[in-house]
PDB file of C-alpha atoms in Angstrom:
ATOM      1  CA  MET A  18      13.253  -6.628 -17.106  1.00 67.00           C
ATOM      2  CA  ALA A  19      11.666  -4.628 -14.303  1.00 76.00           C
ATOM      3  CA  GLU A  20      12.921  -3.479 -10.928  1.00 81.00           C
ATOM      4  CA  LEU A  21      11.018  -4.974  -7.996  1.00 78.00           C
ATOM      5  CA  ALA A  22      10.490  -2.997  -4.828  1.00 83.00           C
ATOM      6  CA  ILE A  23       8.254  -2.985  -1.805  1.00 85.00           C
ATOM      7  CA  LEU A  24       6.824   0.266  -0.531  1.00 87.00           C
ATOM      8  CA  GLN A  25       6.418   0.128   3.244  1.00 92.00           C
ATOM      9  CA  VAL A  26       4.076   2.661   4.823  1.00 93.00           C
ATOM     10  CA  ALA A  27       3.526   3.070   8.567  1.00 94.00           C
ATOM     11  CA  VAL A  28      -0.239   3.539   8.813  1.00 94.00           C
ATOM     12  CA  PRO A  29      -1.396   4.492  12.320  1.00 94.00           C
ATOM     13  CA  ASP A  30      -4.074   2.233  13.831  1.00 95.00           C
ATOM     14  CA  SER A  31      -6.034   5.356  14.745  1.00 95.00           C
ATOM     15  CA  LEU A  32      -6.244   6.289  11.056  1.00 95.00           C
ATOM     16  CA  VAL A  33      -7.598   2.883  10.045  1.00 95.00           C
ATOM     17  CA  GLN A  34     -10.085   2.888  12.929  1.00 96.00           C
ATOM     18  CA  SER A  35     -11.434   6.260  11.794  1.00 96.00           C
ATOM     19  CA  LEU A  36     -12.304   5.010   8.289  1.00 97.00           C
ATOM     20  CA  SER A  37     -15.221   2.988   6.948  1.00 97.00           C
ATOM     21  CA  ILE A  38     -13.947  -0.221   5.337  1.00 97.00           C
ATOM     22  CA  ASN A  39     -14.963  -2.657   2.574  1.00 95.00           C
ATOM     23  CA  TYR A  40     -13.411  -6.106   2.941  1.00 96.00           C
ATOM     24  CA  LEU A  41     -13.071  -8.092  -0.301  1.00 96.00           C
ATOM     25  CA  TRP A  42     -11.984 -11.707   0.166  1.00 96.00           C
ATOM     26  CA  ALA A  43     -11.507 -14.293  -2.598  1.00 94.00           C
ATOM     27  CA  ASP A  44     -12.584 -17.185  -0.406  1.00 90.00           C
ATOM     28  CA  GLY A  45     -15.256 -17.868   2.168  1.00 88.00           C
ATOM     29  CA  ASP A  46     -18.873 -16.768   2.381  1.00 87.00           C
ATOM     30  CA  GLU A  47     -18.219 -13.262   1.052  1.00 86.00           C
ATOM     31  CA  SER A  48     -16.262 -14.298  -2.054  1.00 93.00           C
ATOM     32  CA  ALA A  49     -19.150 -13.373  -4.400  1.00 93.00           C
ATOM     33  CA  LEU A  50     -18.576  -9.696  -3.588  1.00 94.00           C
ATOM     34  CA  TRP A  51     -14.852  -9.986  -4.433  1.00 95.00           C
ATOM     35  CA  LYS A  52     -15.707 -11.782  -7.678  1.00 94.00           C
ATOM     36  CA  LYS A  53     -18.215  -9.093  -8.719  1.00 94.00           C
ATOM     37  CA  VAL A  54     -15.735  -6.293  -8.041  1.00 94.00           C
ATOM     38  CA  ILE A  55     -12.913  -8.083  -9.898  1.00 92.00           C
ATOM     39  CA  TRP A  56     -15.244  -8.980 -12.777  1.00 91.00           C
ATOM     40  CA  ASN A  57     -16.305  -5.388 -13.332  1.00 90.00           C
ATOM     41  CA  CYS A  58     -13.000  -3.640 -12.637  1.00 89.00           C
ATOM     42  CA  ARG A  59     -10.827  -5.947 -14.724  1.00 88.00           C
ATOM     43  CA  ARG A  60     -13.227  -5.644 -17.660  1.00 87.00           C
ATOM     44  CA  GLY A  61     -13.087  -1.848 -17.410  1.00 87.00           C
ATOM     45  CA  ASP A  62     -16.740  -1.592 -16.349  1.00 88.00           C
ATOM     46  CA  ARG A  63     -18.274   0.544 -13.633  1.00 89.00           C
ATOM     47  CA  LEU A  64     -19.561  -1.154 -10.522  1.00 89.00           C
ATOM     48  CA  PRO A  65     -23.176  -2.283 -10.997  1.00 89.00           C
ATOM     49  CA  LYS A  66     -25.986  -0.606  -9.066  1.00 91.00           C
ATOM     50  CA  ASP A  67     -26.142  -3.384  -6.468  1.00 90.00           C
ATOM     51  CA  LEU A  68     -22.553  -2.506  -5.476  1.00 91.00           C
ATOM     52  CA  CYS A  69     -22.925   1.298  -5.473  1.00 88.00           C
ATOM     53  CA  ASP A  70     -22.932   1.426  -1.655  1.00 91.00           C
ATOM     54  CA  MET A  71     -19.303   0.299  -1.764  1.00 92.00           C
ATOM     55  CA  ARG A  72     -18.354   3.715  -3.137  1.00 90.00           C
ATOM     56  CA  ASN A  73     -19.346   5.250   0.206  1.00 93.00           C
ATOM     57  CA  LYS A  74     -16.539   3.436   2.040  1.00 96.00           C
ATOM     58  CA  ASP A  75     -13.175   5.087   2.650  1.00 97.00           C
ATOM     59  CA  LEU A  76     -10.838   2.099   2.586  1.00 97.00           C
ATOM     60  CA  TRP A  77     -10.998  -1.116   0.564  1.00 96.00           C
ATOM     61  CA  ILE A  78      -8.950  -4.042   1.884  1.00 97.00           C
ATOM     62  CA  GLY A  79      -8.889  -7.300  -0.011  1.00 96.00           C
ATOM     63  CA  HIS A  80      -7.223 -10.001  -1.985  1.00 96.00           C
ATOM     64  CA  ILE A  81      -5.489  -9.097  -5.251  1.00 93.00           C
ATOM     65  CA  ALA A  82      -6.510 -10.794  -8.489  1.00 92.00           C
ATOM     66  CA  LYS A  83      -3.767 -12.213 -10.688  1.00 88.00           C
ATOM     67  CA  SER A  84      -2.616  -9.948 -13.492  1.00 77.00           C
ATOM     68  CA  GLU A  85      -4.041 -11.881 -16.428  1.00 69.00           C
ATOM     69  CA  ASP A  86      -6.852  -9.442 -17.341  1.00 59.00           C
ATOM     70  CA  SER A  87      -7.534 -11.352 -20.553  1.00 62.00           C
ATOM     71  CA  ASN A  88      -8.841 -14.289 -18.534  1.00 81.00           C
ATOM     72  CA  PHE A  89     -11.535 -12.089 -17.005  1.00 83.00           C
ATOM     73  CA  ALA A  90     -12.436 -10.576 -20.389  1.00 81.00           C
ATOM     74  CA  THR A  91     -13.276 -13.993 -21.820  1.00 86.00           C
ATOM     75  CA  MET A  92     -15.373 -15.162 -18.870  1.00 88.00           C
ATOM     76  CA  GLU A  93     -19.136 -15.028 -19.323  1.00 91.00           C
ATOM     77  CA  SER A  94     -19.950 -14.368 -15.667  1.00 92.00           C
ATOM     78  CA  TYR A  95     -18.316 -13.320 -12.423  1.00 92.00           C
ATOM     79  CA  THR A  96     -19.270 -16.757 -11.089  1.00 93.00           C
ATOM     80  CA  GLN A  97     -16.491 -18.247 -13.243  1.00 93.00           C
ATOM     81  CA  ILE A  98     -13.867 -16.477 -11.132  1.00 91.00           C
ATOM     82  CA  GLN A  99     -12.270 -18.903  -8.690  1.00 89.00           C
ATOM     83  CA  PRO A 100     -10.317 -18.414  -5.449  1.00 89.00           C
ATOM     84  CA  SER A 101      -7.295 -19.622  -7.459  1.00 89.00           C
ATOM     85  CA  ASP A 102      -7.548 -16.380  -9.494  1.00 90.00           C
ATOM     86  CA  ALA A 103      -6.164 -14.542  -6.458  1.00 92.00           C
ATOM     87  CA  LEU A 104      -2.471 -13.639  -6.415  1.00 91.00           C
ATOM     88  CA  VAL A 105      -0.498 -15.682  -3.881  1.00 91.00           C
ATOM     89  CA  VAL A 106       2.748 -14.769  -2.155  1.00 89.00           C
ATOM     90  CA  GLN A 107       5.026 -16.742   0.127  1.00 87.00           C
ATOM     91  CA  ILE A 108       5.343 -15.281   3.619  1.00 86.00           C
ATOM     92  CA  ASP A 109       7.442 -17.059   6.237  1.00 89.00           C
ATOM     93  CA  GLY A 110       7.398 -20.232   4.125  1.00 89.00           C
ATOM     94  CA  GLU A 111       3.612 -20.253   3.784  1.00 91.00           C
ATOM     95  CA  TRP A 112       1.654 -19.430   0.606  1.00 93.00           C
ATOM     96  CA  ARG A 113      -1.082 -16.858   1.240  1.00 92.00           C
ATOM     97  CA  ASN A 114      -3.380 -14.666  -0.809  1.00 93.00           C
ATOM     98  CA  ALA A 115      -1.800 -11.258  -1.384  1.00 92.00           C
ATOM     99  CA  ILE A 116      -3.699  -8.323   0.149  1.00 93.00           C
ATOM    100  CA  GLN A 117      -3.903  -4.724  -0.984  1.00 93.00           C
ATOM    101  CA  TRP A 118      -5.265  -1.603   0.652  1.00 94.00           C
ATOM    102  CA  VAL A 119      -6.940   1.100  -1.441  1.00 94.00           C
ATOM    103  CA  PHE A 120      -7.581   4.469   0.161  1.00 95.00           C
ATOM    104  CA  TYR A 121     -10.676   5.048  -1.952  1.00 94.00           C
ATOM    105  CA  SER A 122     -12.480   8.204  -0.831  1.00 95.00           C
ATOM    106  CA  ASP A 123     -11.139  11.743  -1.062  1.00 96.00           C
ATOM    107  CA  HIS A 124     -11.298  11.888   2.744  1.00 96.00           C
ATOM    108  CA  ALA A 125      -9.219   8.695   3.089  1.00 96.00           C
ATOM    109  CA  ILE A 126      -6.629   9.947   0.611  1.00 96.00           C
ATOM    110  CA  GLU A 127      -6.302  13.266   2.455  1.00 96.00           C
ATOM    111  CA  VAL A 128      -5.873  11.743   5.922  1.00 95.00           C
ATOM    112  CA  PHE A 129      -3.522   9.070   4.565  1.00 95.00           C
ATOM    113  CA  ALA A 130      -1.286  11.749   3.030  1.00 95.00           C
ATOM    114  CA  ARG A 131      -1.319  13.808   6.231  1.00 94.00           C
ATOM    115  CA  CYS A 132      -0.829  10.952   8.722  1.00 94.00           C
ATOM    116  CA  CYS A 133       1.722   8.948   6.733  1.00 93.00           C
ATOM    117  CA  LYS A 134       3.919  11.755   5.420  1.00 94.00           C
ATOM    118  CA  GLY A 135       7.547  10.875   6.144  1.00 94.00           C
ATOM    119  CA  LYS A 136       6.602   7.351   7.248  1.00 95.00           C
ATOM    120  CA  THR A 137       7.454   5.512   4.029  1.00 94.00           C
ATOM    121  CA  TRP A 138      10.369   3.301   3.027  1.00 95.00           C
ATOM    122  CA  ILE A 139      11.265   1.697  -0.302  1.00 93.00           C
ATOM    123  CA  HIS A 140      12.925  -1.727  -0.214  1.00 91.00           C
ATOM    124  CA  SER A 141      14.568  -2.813  -3.477  1.00 89.00           C
ATOM    125  CA  ILE A 142      14.270  -6.588  -3.808  1.00 84.00           C
ATOM    126  CA  GLY A 143      15.724  -7.291  -7.247  1.00 82.00           C
ATOM    127  CA  LYS A 144      14.755  -7.546 -10.874  1.00 79.00           C
ATOM    128  CA  LEU A 145      11.860  -9.316 -12.558  1.00 70.00           C
ATOM    129  CA  VAL A 146      12.834 -11.227 -15.675  1.00 69.00           C
ATOM    130  CA  GLU A 147      10.527 -13.058 -18.044  1.00 67.00           C
ATOM    131  CA  ALA A 148      10.758 -16.815 -17.694  1.00 62.00           C
ATOM    132  CA  SER A 149      11.762 -18.662 -20.841  1.00 60.00           C
ATOM    133  CA  LYS A 150       8.852 -20.420 -22.476  1.00 53.00           C
TER     134      LYS A 150
END
């Protein structure tokens, strides 16, 4: 059993606007980029050379892959990753792909810590129990 909580952080628009951003979406025309990043990260590999420019961005915003890492380890290519491999959450009665923000660069981490200090709240939402099989 695990405790479930949501961490809410008030991030000023001015902070986000000051950062360079990578967007990583599981669907649409740019889904190949998301798939390549998921493929490499979930397999414990470094980003390939054709994605090295991504490291120069401060903030990464994108869809979250489901937690079954073993599925990615057995795939032969990133092209086998499907939009359905993205984590979905229900918001206002509608199922949507979950999104995460990663403050990636040292600069982004520093300004995030400075601008968001004291602007965080933890919301306990219950316990996670394993479903019977």
